[in-house]
mmCIF file of C-alpha atoms in Angstrom:
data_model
loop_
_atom_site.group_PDB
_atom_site.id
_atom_site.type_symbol
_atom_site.label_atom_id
_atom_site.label_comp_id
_atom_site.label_asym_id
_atom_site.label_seq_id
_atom_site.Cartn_x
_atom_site.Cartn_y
_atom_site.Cartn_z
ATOM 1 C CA UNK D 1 25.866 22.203 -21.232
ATOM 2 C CA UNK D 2 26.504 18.245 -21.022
ATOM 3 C CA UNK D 3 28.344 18.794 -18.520
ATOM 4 C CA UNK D 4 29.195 15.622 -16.524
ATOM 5 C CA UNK D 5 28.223 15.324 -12.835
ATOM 6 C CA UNK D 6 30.660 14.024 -9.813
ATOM 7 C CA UNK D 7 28.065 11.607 -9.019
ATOM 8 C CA UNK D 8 28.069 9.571 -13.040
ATOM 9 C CA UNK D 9 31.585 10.809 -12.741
ATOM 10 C CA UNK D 10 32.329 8.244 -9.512
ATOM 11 C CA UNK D 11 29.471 5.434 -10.784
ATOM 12 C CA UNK D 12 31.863 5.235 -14.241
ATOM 13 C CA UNK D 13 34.724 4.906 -12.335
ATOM 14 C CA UNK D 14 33.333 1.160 -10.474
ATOM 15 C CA UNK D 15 32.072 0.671 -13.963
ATOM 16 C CA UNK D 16 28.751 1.002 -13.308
ATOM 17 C CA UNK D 17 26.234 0.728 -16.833
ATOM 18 C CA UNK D 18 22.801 0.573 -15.300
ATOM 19 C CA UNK D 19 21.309 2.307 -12.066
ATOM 20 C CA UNK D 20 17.978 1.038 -11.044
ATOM 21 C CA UNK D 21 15.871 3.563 -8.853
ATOM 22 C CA UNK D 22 12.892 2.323 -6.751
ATOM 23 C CA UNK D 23 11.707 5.948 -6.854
ATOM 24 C CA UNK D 24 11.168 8.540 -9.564
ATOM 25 C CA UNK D 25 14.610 10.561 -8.201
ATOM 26 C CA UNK D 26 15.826 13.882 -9.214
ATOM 27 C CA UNK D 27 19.393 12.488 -9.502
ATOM 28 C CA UNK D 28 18.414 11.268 -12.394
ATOM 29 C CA UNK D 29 19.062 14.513 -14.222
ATOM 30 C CA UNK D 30 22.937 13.627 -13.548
ATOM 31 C CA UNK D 31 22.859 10.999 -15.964
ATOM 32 C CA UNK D 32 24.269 11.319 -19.056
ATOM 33 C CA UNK D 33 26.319 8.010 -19.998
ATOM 34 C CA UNK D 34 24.450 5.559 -18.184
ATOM 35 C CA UNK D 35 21.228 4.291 -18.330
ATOM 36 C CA UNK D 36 18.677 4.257 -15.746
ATOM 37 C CA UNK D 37 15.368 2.736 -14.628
ATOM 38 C CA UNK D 38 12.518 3.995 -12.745
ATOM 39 C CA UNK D 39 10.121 3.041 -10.394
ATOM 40 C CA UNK D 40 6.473 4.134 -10.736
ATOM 41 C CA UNK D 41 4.517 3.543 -7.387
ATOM 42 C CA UNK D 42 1.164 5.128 -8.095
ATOM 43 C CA UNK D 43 0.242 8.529 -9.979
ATOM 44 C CA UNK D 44 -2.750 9.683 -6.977
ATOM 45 C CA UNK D 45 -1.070 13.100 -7.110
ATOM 46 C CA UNK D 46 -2.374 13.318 -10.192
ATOM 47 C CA UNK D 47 -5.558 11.179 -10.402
ATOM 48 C CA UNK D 48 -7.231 13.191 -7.487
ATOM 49 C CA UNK D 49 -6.320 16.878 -8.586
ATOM 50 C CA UNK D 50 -9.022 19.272 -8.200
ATOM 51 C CA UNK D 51 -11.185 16.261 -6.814
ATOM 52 C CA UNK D 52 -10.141 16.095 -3.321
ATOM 53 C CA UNK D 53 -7.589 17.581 -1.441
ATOM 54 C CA UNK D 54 -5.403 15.293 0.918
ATOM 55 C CA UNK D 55 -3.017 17.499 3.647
ATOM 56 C CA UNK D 56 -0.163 15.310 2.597
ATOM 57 C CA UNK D 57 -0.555 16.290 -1.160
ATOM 58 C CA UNK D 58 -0.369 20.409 -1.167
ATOM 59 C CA UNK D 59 -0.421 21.915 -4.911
ATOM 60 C CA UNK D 60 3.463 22.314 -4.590
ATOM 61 C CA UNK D 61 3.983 18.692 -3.887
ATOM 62 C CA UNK D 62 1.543 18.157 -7.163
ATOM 63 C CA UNK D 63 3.617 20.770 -8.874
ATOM 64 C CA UNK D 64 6.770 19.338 -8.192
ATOM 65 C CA UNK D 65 6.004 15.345 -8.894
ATOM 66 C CA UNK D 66 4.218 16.167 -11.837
ATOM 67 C CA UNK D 67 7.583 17.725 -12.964
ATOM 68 C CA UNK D 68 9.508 15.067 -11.896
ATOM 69 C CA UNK D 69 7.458 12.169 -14.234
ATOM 70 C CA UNK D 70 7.173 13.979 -17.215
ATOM 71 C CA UNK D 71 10.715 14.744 -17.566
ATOM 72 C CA UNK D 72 12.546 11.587 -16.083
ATOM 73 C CA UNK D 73 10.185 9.186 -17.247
ATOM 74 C CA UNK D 74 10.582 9.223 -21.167
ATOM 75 C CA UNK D 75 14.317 9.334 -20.370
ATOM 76 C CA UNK D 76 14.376 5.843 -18.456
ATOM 77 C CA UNK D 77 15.454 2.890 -20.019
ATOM 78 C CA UNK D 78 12.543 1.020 -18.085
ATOM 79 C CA UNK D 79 10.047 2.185 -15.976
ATOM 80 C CA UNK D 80 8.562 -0.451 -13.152
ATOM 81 C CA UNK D 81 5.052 -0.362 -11.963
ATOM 82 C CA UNK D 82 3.375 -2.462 -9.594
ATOM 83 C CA UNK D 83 0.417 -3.452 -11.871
ATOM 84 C CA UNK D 84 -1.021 -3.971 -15.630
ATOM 85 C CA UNK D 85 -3.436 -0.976 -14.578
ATOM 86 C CA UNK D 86 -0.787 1.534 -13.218
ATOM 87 C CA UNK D 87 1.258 0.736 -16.932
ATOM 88 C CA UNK D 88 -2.308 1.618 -18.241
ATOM 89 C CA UNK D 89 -2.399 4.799 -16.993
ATOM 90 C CA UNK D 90 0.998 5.604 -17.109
ATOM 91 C CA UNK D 91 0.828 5.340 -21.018
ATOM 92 C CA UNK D 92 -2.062 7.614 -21.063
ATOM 93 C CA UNK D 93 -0.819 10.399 -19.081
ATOM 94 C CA UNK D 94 3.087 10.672 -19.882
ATOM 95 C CA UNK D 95 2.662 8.897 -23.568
ATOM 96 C CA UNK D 96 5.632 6.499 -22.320
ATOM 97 C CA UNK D 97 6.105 3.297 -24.922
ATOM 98 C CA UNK D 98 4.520 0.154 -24.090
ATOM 99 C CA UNK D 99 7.408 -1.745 -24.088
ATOM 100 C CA UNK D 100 9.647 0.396 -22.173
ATOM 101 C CA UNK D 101 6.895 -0.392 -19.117
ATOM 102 C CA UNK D 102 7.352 -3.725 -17.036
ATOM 103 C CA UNK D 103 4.768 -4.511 -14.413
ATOM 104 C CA UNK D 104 6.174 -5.939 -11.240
ATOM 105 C CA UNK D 105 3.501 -6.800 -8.732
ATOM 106 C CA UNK D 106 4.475 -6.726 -4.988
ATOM 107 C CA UNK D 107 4.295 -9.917 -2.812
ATOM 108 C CA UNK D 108 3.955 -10.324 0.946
ATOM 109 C CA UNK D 109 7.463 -8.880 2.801
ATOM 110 C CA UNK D 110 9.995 -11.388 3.086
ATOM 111 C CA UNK D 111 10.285 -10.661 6.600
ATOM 112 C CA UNK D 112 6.858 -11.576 7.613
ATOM 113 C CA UNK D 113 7.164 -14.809 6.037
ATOM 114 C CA UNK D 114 9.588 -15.796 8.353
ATOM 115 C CA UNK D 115 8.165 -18.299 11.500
ATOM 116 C CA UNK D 116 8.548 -16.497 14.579
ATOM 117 C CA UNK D 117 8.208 -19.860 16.584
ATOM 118 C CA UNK D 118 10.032 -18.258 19.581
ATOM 119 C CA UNK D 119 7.421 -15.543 19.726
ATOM 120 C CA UNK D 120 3.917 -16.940 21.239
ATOM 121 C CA UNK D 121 0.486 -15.030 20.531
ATOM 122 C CA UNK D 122 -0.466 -14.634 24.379
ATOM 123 C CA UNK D 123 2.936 -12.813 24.209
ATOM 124 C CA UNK D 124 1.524 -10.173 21.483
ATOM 125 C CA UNK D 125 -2.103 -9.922 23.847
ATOM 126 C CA UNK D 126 -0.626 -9.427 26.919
ATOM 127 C CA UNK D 127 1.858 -6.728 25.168
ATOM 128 C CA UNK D 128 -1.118 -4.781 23.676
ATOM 129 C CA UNK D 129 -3.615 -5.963 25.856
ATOM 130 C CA UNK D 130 -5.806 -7.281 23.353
ATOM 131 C CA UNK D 131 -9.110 -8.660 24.719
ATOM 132 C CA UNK D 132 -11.630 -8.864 22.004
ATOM 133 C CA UNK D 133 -11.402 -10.448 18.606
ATOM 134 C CA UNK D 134 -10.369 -7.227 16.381
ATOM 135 C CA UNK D 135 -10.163 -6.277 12.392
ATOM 136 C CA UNK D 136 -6.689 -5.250 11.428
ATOM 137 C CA UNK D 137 -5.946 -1.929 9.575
ATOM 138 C CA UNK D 138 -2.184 -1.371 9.354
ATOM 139 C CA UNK D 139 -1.316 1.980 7.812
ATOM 140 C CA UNK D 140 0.634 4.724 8.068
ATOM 141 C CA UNK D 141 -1.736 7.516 9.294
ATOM 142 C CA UNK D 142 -2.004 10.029 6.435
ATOM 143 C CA UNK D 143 -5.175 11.646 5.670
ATOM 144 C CA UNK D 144 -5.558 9.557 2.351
ATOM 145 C CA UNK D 145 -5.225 6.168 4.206
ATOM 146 C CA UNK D 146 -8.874 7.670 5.678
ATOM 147 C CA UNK D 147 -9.459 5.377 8.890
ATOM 148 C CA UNK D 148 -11.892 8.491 9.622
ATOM 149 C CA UNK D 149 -14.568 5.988 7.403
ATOM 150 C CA UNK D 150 -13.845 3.153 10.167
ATOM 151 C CA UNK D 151 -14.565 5.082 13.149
ATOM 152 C CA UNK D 152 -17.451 6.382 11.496
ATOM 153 C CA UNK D 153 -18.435 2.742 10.806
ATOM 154 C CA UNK D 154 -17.689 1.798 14.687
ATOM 155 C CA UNK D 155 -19.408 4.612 15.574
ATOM 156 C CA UNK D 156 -22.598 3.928 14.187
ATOM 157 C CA UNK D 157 -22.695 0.701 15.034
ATOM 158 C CA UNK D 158 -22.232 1.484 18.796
ATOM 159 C CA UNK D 159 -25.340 3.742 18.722
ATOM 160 C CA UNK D 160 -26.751 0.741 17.661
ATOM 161 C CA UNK D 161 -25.697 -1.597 20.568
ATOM 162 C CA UNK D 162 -23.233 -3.411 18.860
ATOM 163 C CA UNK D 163 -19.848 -3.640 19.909
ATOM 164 C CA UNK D 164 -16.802 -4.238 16.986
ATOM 165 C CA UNK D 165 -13.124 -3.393 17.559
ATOM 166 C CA UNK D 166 -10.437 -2.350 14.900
ATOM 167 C CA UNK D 167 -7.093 -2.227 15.885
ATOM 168 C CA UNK D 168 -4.535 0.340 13.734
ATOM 169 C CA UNK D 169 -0.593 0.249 13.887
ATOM 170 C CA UNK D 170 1.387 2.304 12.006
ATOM 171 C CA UNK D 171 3.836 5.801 12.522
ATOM 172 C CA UNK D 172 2.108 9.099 12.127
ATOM 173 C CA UNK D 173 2.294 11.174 9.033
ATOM 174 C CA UNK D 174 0.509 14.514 10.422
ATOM 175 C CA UNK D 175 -3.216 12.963 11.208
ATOM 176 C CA UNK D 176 -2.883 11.086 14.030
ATOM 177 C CA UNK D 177 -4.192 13.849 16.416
ATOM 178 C CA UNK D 178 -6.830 14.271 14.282
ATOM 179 C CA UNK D 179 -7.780 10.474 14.222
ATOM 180 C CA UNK D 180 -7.321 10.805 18.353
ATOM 181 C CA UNK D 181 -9.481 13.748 18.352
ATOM 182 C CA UNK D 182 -12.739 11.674 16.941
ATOM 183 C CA UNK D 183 -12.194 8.537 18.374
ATOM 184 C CA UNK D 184 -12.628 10.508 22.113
ATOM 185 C CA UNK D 185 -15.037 12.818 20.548
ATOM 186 C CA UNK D 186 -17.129 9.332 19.584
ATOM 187 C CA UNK D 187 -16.593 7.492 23.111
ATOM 188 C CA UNK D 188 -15.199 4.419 20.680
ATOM 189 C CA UNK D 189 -11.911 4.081 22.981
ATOM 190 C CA UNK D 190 -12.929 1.133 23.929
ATOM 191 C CA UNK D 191 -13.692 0.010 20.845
ATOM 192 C CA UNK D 192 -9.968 1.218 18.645
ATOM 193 C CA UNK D 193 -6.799 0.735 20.045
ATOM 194 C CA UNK D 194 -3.986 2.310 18.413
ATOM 195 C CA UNK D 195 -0.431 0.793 19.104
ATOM 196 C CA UNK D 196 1.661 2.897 16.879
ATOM 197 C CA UNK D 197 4.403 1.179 14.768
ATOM 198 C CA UNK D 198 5.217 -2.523 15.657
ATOM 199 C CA UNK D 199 7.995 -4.952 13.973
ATOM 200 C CA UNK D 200 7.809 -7.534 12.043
ATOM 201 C CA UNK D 201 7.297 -10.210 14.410
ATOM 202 C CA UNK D 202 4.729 -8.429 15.902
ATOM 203 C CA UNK D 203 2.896 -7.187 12.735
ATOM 204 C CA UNK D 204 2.739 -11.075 12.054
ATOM 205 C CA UNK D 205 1.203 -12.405 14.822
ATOM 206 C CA UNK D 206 -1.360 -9.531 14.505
ATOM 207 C CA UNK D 207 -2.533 -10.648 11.288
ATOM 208 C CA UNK D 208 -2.615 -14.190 12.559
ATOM 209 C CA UNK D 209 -4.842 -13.068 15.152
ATOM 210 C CA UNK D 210 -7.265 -10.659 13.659
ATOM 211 C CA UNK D 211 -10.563 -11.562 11.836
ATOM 212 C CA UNK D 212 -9.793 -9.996 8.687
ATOM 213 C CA UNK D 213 -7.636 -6.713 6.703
ATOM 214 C CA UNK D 214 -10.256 -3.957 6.795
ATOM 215 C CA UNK D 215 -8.505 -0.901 4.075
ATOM 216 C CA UNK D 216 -10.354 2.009 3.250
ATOM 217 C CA UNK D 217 -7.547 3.865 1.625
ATOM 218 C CA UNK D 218 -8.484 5.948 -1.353
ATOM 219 C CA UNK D 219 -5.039 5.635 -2.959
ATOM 220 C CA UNK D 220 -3.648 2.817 -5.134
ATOM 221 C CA UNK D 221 -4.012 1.234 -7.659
ATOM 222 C CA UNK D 222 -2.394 -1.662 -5.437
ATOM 223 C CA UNK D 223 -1.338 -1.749 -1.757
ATOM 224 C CA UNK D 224 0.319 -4.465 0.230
ATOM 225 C CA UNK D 225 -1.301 -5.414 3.302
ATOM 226 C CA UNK D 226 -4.223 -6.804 1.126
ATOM 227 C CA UNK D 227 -1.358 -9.148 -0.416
ATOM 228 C CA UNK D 228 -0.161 -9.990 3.569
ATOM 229 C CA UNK D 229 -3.742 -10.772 4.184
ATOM 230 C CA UNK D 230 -4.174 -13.157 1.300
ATOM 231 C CA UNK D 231 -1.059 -14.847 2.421
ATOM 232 C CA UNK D 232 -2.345 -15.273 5.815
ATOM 233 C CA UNK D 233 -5.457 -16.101 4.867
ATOM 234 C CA UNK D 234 -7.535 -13.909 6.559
ATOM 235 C CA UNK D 235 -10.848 -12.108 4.599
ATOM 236 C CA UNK D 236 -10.190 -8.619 2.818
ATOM 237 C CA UNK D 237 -12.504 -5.669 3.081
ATOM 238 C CA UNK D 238 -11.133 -2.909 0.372
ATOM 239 C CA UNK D 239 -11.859 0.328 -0.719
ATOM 240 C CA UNK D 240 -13.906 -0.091 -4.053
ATOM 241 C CA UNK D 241 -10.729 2.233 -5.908
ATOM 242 C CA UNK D 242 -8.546 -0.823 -6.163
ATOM 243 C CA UNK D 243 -10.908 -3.666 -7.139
ATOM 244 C CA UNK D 244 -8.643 -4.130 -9.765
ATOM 245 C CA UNK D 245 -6.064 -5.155 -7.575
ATOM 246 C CA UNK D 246 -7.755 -7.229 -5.608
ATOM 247 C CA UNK D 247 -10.789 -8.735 -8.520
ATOM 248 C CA UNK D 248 -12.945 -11.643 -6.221
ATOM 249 C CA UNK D 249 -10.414 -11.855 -3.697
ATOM 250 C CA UNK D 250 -12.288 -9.001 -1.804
ATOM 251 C CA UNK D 251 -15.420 -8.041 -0.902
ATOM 252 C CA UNK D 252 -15.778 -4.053 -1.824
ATOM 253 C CA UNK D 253 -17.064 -0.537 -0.259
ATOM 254 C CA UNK D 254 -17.164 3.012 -1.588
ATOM 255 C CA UNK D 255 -14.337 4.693 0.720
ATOM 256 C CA UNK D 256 -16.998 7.550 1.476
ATOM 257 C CA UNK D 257 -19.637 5.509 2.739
ATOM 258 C CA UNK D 258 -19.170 3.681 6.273
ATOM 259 C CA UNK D 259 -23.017 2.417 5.672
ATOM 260 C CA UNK D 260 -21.281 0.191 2.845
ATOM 261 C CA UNK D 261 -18.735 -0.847 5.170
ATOM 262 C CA UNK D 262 -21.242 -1.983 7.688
ATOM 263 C CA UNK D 263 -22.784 -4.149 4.948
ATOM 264 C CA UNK D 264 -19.346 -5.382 4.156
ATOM 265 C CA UNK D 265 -18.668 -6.656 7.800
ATOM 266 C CA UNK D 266 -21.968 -7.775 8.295
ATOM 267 C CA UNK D 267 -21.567 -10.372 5.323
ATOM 268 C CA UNK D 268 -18.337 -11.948 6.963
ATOM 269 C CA UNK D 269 -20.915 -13.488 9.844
ATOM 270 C CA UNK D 270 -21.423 -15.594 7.309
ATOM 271 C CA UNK D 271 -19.471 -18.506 7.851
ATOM 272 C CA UNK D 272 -19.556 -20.032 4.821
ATOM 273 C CA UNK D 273 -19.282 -16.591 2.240
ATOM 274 C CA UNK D 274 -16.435 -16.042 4.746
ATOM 275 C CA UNK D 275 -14.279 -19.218 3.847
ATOM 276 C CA UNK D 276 -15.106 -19.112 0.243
ATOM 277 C CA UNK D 277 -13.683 -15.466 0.343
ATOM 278 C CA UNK D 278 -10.604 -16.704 2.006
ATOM 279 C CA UNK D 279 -10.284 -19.378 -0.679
ATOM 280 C CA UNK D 280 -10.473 -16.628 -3.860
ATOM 281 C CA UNK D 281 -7.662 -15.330 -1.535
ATOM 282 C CA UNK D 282 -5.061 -17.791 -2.011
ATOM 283 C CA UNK D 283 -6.328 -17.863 -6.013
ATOM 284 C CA UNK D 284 -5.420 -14.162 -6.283
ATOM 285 C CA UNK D 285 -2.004 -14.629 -4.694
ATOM 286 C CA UNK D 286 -0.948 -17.333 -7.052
ATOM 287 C CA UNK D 287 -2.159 -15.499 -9.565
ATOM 288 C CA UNK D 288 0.304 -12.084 -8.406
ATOM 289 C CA UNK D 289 2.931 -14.584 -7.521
ATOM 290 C CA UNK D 290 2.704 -15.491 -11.315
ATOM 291 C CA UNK D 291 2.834 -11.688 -12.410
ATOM 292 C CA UNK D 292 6.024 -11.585 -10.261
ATOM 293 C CA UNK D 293 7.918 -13.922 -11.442
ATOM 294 C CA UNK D 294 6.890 -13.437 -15.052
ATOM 295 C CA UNK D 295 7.973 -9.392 -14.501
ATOM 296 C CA UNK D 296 11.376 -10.579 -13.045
ATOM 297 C CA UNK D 297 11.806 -12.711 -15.537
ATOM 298 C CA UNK D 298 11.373 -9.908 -18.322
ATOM 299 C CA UNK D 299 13.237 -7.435 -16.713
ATOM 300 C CA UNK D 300 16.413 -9.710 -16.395
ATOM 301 C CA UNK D 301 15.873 -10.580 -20.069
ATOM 302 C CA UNK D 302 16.197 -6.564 -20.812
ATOM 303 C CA UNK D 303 19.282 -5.935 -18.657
ATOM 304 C CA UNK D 304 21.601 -9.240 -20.062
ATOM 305 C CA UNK D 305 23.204 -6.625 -22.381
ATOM 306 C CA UNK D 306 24.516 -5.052 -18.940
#
């Protein structure tokens, strides 16, 4: 009916010609005058469909997203993705124009660049009474972020007489029981301590501390605490599903097998493989620090007519 909506109806009033969404969002469908971008984070509802089934990503939710990019996406003036890849695959699946797709990659959060100098590390061990040197793993506990694989991986390695600890932050998304369950069903408490969700100044003095990012997540095709870790130049373990993302800068592990990421933390003893990892690190960052800038720099070029 073209009818216009209340919500375009009070954007044209504060003259308002663009409206840039960091989400694929329904209120798109209220636009009629002015233009719009999108924001395309990954497409895993898509890419593991009648592969394997994650409890945060029911047929509905499928249903329902799928919807959602078909029809808002060739009706966006530009569509942001975090990577060349996710363009790649974008193109493929919704047959959206090459040009109308600008890849953005994500750097390290602003706020964890900041220098907490107020804040001392004995502070952050006595707080979370950390005693052994750990591996970090800072996700948000849905099923697809799969730290299942890690206790696996501790567990094994316990039953072998050797001792590693992991330590996971992050709020729960519906599998933290589950995650709770094992880790007492293993006798690994010792070994995993889970501290919930911590700020800022605390996530940064974690990743100063720990020995290296381990991230067995099955989704991407980027994440960001591989980025933090580069920054902080610590060693990344990743799930083998991204090694786009993360090229040399990484060393890699099929997310299904913990024997693979027993092999992966067994090659960081090595001193010297470990440094040289570290190095490639700080390569890949100025490399996505490039990307940025070059993606800002092409989407301001697209909006000057704004």
């Amino acid at each position: 009916l073209n009818i216009r909506s209340s919500f375009e109806k009070k954007l044209l009033k504060l003259k308002v010609h663009l409206l840039i969404f960091f989400f694929i969002s329904w209120k798109s469908f209220l636009l009629k005058k002015i233009y719009f971008t999108s924001t395309v984070l990954d497409t895993c509802h898509i890419d593991y469909y009648g592969k394997k089934k994650f409890k945060e990503i029911g047929i509905w939710v499928i249903i329902f997203r799928e919807y959602l990019y078909k029809k808002i996406l060739p009706l966006s003036y530009k569509v942001i993705t975090e990577s060349k890849d996710l363009k790649e695959k974008i193109i493929k699946l919704y047959k959206i124009k090459s040009s109308s797709i600008i890849p953005i990659p994500n750097l390290p959060s602003v706020l964890l660049k900041k220098k907490f100098k107020n804040y001392k590390i004995k502070n952050i061990k006595k707080k979370f009474n950390i005693k052994h040197e750990f591996y970090l793993y800072p996700a948000q506990f849905w099923e697809h972020k799969n730290h299942q694989l890690i206790i696996e991986c501790v567990k094994k390695l316990k039953k072998k007489n050797k001792n590693i600890y992991f330590i996971f932050c992050g709020k729960d998304k519906g599998n933290l029981n589950h995650i709770l369950k094992k880790i007492s069903e293993y006798n690994i408490e010792n070994n995993i301590k889970i501290i919930g969700y911590v700020n800022d100044n605390e996530l940064y003095h974690l990743y100063k501390l720990s020995k290296g990012l381990v991230m067995p997540t099955y989704f991407g095709p980027t994440n960001i605490p591989p980025v933090e870790a580069w920054y902080f130049n610590i060693p990344v373990i990743y799930s083998s599903v991204n090694s786009k993302h993360g090229l040399n800068a990484a060393i890699y592990f099929n997310p299904n097998s913990s024997s693979q990421l027993i092999s992966c933390l067994s090659r960081l003893e090595n001193k010297k493989f470990k440094n040289q990892l570290i190095l490639k690190g700080k390569i890949r960052l100025t490399s996505i620090k490039r990307e940025n800038i070059q993606g800002h720099a092409k989407f301001a070029s697209v909006i000057k007519k704004f």
